[in-house]
Coordinates of C-alpha atoms in Angstrom, one line a residue:
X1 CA 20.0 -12.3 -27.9
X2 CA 20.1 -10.4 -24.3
X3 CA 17.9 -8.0 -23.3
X4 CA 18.6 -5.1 -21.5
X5 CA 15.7 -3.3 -19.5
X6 CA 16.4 -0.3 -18.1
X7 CA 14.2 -0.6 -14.7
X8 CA 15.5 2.1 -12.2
X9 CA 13.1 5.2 -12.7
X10 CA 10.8 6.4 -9.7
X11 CA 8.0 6.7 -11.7
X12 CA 6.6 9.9 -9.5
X13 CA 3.8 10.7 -11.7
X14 CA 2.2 7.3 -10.9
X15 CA 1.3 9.0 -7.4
X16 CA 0.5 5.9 -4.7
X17 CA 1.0 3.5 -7.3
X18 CA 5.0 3.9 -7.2
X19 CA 5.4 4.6 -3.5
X20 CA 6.2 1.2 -2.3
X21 CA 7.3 0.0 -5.9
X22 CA 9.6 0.8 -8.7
X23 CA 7.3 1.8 -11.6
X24 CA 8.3 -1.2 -13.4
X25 CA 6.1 -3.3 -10.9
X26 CA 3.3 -1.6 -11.3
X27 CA 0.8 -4.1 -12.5
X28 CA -0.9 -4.9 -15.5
X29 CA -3.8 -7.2 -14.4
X30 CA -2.1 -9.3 -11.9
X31 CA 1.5 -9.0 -13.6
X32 CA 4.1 -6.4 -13.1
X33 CA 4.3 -4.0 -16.7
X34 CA 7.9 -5.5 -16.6
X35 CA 6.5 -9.1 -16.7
X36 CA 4.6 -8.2 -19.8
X37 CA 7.6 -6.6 -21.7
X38 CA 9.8 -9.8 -20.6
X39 CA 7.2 -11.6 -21.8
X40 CA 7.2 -9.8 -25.3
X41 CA 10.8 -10.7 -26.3
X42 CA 10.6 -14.1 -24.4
X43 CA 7.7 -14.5 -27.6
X44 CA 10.5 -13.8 -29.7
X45 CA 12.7 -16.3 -28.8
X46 CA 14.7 -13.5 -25.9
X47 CA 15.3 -15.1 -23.0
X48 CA 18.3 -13.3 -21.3
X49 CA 17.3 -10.3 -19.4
X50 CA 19.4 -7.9 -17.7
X51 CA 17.6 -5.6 -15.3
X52 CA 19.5 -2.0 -14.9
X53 CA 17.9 -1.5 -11.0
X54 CA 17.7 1.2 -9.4
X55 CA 15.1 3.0 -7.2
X56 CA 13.5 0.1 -5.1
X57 CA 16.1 -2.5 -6.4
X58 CA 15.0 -5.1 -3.6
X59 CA 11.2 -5.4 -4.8
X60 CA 12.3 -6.9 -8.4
X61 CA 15.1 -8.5 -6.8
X62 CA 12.7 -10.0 -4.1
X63 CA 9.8 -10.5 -7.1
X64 CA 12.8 -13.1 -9.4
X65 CA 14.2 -14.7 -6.4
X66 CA 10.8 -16.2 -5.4
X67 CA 9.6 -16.1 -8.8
X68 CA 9.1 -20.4 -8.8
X69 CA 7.9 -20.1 -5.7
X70 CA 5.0 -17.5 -6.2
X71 CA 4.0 -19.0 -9.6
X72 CA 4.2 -22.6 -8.6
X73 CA 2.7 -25.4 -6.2
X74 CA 5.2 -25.7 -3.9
X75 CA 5.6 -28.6 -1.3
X76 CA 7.5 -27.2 2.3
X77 CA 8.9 -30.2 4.5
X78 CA 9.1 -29.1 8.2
X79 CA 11.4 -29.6 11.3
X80 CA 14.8 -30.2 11.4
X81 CA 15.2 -31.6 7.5
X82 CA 13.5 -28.8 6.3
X83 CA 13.3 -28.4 2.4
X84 CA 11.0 -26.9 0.2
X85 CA 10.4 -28.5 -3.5
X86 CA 8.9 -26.5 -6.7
X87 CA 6.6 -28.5 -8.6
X88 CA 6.7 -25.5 -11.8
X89 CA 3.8 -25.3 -13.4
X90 CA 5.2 -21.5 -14.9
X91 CA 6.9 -21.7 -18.8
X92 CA 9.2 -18.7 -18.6
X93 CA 12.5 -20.3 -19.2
X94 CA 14.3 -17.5 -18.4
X95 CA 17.7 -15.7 -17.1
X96 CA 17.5 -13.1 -15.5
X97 CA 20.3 -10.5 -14.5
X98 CA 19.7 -7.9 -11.4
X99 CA 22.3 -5.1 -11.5
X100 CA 22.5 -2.5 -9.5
X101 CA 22.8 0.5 -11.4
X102 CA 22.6 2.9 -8.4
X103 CA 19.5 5.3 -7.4
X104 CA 19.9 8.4 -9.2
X105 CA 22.0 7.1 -12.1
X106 CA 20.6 9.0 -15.4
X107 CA 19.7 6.3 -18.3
X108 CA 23.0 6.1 -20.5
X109 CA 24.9 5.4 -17.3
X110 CA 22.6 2.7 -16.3
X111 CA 23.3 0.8 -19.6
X112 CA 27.6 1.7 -19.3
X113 CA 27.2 0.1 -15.9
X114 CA 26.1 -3.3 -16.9
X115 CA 28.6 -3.6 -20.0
X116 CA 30.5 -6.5 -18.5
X117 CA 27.1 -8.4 -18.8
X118 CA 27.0 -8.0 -22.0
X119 CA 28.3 -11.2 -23.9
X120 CA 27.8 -10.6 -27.6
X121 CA 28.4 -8.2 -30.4
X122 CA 24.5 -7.3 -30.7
X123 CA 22.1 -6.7 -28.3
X124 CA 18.6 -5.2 -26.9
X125 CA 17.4 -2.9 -24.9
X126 CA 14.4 -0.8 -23.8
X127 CA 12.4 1.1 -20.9
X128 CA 10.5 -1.0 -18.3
X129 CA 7.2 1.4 -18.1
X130 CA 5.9 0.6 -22.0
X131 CA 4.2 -2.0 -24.6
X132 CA 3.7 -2.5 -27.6
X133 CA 3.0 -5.2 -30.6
X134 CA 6.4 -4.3 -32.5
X135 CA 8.0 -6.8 -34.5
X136 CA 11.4 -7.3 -32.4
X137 CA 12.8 -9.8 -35.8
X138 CA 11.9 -7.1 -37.8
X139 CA 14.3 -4.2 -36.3
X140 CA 17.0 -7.1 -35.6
X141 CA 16.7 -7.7 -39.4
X142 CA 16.9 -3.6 -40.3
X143 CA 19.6 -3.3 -37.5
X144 CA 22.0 -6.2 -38.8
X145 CA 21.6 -4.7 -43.1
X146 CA 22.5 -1.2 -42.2
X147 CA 25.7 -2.2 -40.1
X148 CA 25.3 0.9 -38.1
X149 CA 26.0 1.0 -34.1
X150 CA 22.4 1.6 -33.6
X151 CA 18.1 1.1 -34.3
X152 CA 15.5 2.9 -32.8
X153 CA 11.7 1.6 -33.0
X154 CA 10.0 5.2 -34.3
X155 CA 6.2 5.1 -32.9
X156 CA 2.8 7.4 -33.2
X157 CA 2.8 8.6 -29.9
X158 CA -0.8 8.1 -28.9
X159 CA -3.2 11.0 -28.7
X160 CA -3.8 12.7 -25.4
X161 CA -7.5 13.2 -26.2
X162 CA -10.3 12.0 -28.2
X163 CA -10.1 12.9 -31.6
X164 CA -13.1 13.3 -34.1
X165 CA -13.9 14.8 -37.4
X166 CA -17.0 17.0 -38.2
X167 CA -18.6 17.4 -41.2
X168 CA -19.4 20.9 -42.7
X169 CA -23.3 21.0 -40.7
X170 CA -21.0 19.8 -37.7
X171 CA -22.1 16.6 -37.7
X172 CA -19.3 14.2 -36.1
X173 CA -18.5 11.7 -38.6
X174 CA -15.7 10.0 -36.9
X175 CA -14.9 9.3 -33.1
X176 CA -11.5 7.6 -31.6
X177 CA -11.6 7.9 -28.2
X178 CA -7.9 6.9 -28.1
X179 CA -6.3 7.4 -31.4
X180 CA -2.7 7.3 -32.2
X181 CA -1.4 10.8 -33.8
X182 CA -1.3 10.8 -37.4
X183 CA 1.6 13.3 -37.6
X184 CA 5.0 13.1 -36.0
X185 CA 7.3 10.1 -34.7
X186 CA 8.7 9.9 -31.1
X187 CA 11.4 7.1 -29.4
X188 CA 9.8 4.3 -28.6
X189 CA 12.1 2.4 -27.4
X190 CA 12.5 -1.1 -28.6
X191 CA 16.4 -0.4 -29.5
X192 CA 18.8 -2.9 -31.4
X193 CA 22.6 -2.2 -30.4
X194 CA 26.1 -3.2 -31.3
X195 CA 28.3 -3.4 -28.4
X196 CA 30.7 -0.7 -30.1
X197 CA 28.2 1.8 -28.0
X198 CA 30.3 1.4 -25.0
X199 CA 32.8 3.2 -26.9
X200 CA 30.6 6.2 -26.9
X201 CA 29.1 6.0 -23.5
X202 CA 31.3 8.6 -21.2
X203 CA 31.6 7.3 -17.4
X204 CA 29.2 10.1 -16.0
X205 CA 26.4 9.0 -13.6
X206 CA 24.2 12.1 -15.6
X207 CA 25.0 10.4 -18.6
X208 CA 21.5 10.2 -20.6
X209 CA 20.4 7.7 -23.3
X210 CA 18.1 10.0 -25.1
X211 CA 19.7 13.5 -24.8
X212 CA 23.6 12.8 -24.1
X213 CA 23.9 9.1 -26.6
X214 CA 21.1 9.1 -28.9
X215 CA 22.0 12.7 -29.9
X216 CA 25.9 11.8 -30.7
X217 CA 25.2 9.0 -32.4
X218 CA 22.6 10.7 -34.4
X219 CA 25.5 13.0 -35.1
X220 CA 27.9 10.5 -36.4
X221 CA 25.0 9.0 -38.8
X222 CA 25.4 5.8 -36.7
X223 CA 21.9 5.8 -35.4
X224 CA 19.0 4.5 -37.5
X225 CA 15.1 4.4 -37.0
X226 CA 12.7 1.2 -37.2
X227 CA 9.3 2.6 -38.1
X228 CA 6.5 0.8 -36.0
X229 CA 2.9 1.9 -37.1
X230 CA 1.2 -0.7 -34.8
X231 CA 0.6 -0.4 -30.7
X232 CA 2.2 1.2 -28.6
X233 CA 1.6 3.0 -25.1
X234 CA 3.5 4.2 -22.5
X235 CA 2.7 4.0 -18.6
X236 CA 4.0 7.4 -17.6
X237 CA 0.5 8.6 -15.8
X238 CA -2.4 6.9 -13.6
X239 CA -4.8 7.6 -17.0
X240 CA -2.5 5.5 -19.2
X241 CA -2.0 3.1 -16.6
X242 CA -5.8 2.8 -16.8
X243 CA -5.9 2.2 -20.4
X244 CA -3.5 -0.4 -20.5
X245 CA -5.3 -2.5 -17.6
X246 CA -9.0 -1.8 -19.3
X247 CA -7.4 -3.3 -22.9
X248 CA -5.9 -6.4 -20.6
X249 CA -9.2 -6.9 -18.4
X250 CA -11.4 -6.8 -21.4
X251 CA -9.3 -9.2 -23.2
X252 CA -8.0 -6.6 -26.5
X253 CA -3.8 -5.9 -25.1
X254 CA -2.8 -5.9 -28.6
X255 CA 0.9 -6.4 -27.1
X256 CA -0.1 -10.0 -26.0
X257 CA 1.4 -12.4 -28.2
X258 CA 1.7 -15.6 -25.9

């Protein structure tokens, strides 16, 4: 099944981190957040990527293009019969497509703008700045019994603060630094789609996913949500950019399931 990630935000609040990349490259460890999520559906048995570019398009297109290169030994054979052989030693067996979806082109645009890339009736798609340990077989499995255009994975978002209980002395009998909330479901991404959403994507460069789509197809009753009660995180600031690389450096990315 194809994946479509939607990879052409600016990712402004990431301060110096975005300057000289698109915020899908900012790394995770020594990986670009984008690798991870790749990785993710590639665990699923998703292979097939199609990359909506825009802001920065060359750094992901330059990052794929040398992609054996950089993650293999390599062997370069100077002088006038010059060749260079990849000896991989990488496993992603992957294809990936890198369309241009234009700089300032809003999010439901991005996805009308690679519809000819699209092959089959059913397809996925999500953002390129956030993890988490969903179960992608699960909302294909919800998505294909309710015959309806579209699934949306529904996630805790996660707390912005600590949160802790005290007891009636005011005693603190529980702590969670970083809890998800207990109340309340946002759009986590993850989606499942039929191809029958072109149909209802207008031709407008300010066309949005979330407000301008998601919206009308919630309106038609043809949008359903996934519940996901495990992991999830955004990368939308430095601070959560921090959290995710402290759960991958100490070994506890509940997303990593390679």
């Amino acid at each position: 099944m194809q994946v479509v990630i939607l990879c052409g935000g600016r990712g402004t609040r990431l301060g110096r981190q975005s300057e000289l990349r698109p915020k899908p490259m900012v790394r995770i460890g020594e990986r670009p957040i984008l690798w991870h999520i790749m990785k993710t559906y590639a665990s699923f048995g998703h292979g097939d990527f199609v990359l909506c570019l825009g802001w920065l398009s060359d750094v992901i297109k330059d990052y794929f293009l040398n992609y054996d290169a950089r993650q293999s030994d390599v062997t370069v054979r100077l002088g006038e019969r010059s060749e260079v052989t990849v000896h991989s030693t990488h496993e992603e067996d992957w294809s990936v497509t890198l369309a241009d979806t234009g700089l300032d082109t809003n999010t439901g645009a991005r996805l009308k703008r690679i519809e000819r890339y699209i092959e089959d009736d059913t397809f996925l798609l999500t953002y390129g700045d956030g993890v988490a340990d969903v179960d992608i077989d699960a909302a294909v499995e919800l998505h294909r019994s309710h015959g309806k255009i579209a699934t949306v994975t529904a996630v805790h978002p996660p707390a912005r603060f600590g949160e802790l209980q005290l007891g009636e002395s005011g005693e603190v009998e529980s702590f969670s630094e970083k809890p998800q909330a207990s109340q309340g479901l946002i759009n986590g991404g993850f989606f499942v789609f039929d191809r029958r959403v072109f149909a209802h994507v207008p031709d407008d460069p300010y066309c949005s996913l979330e407000s301008d789509l998601l919206e009308h197809l919630c309106a038609e009753d043809q949008l359903v949500g996934y519940r996901h009660d495990g992991f999830w995180q955004c990368m939308d600031t430095v601070r959560e950019l921090d959290i995710l690389n402290r759960l991958w450096d100490g070994g506890q990315a509940p997303w990593k399931r390679w």
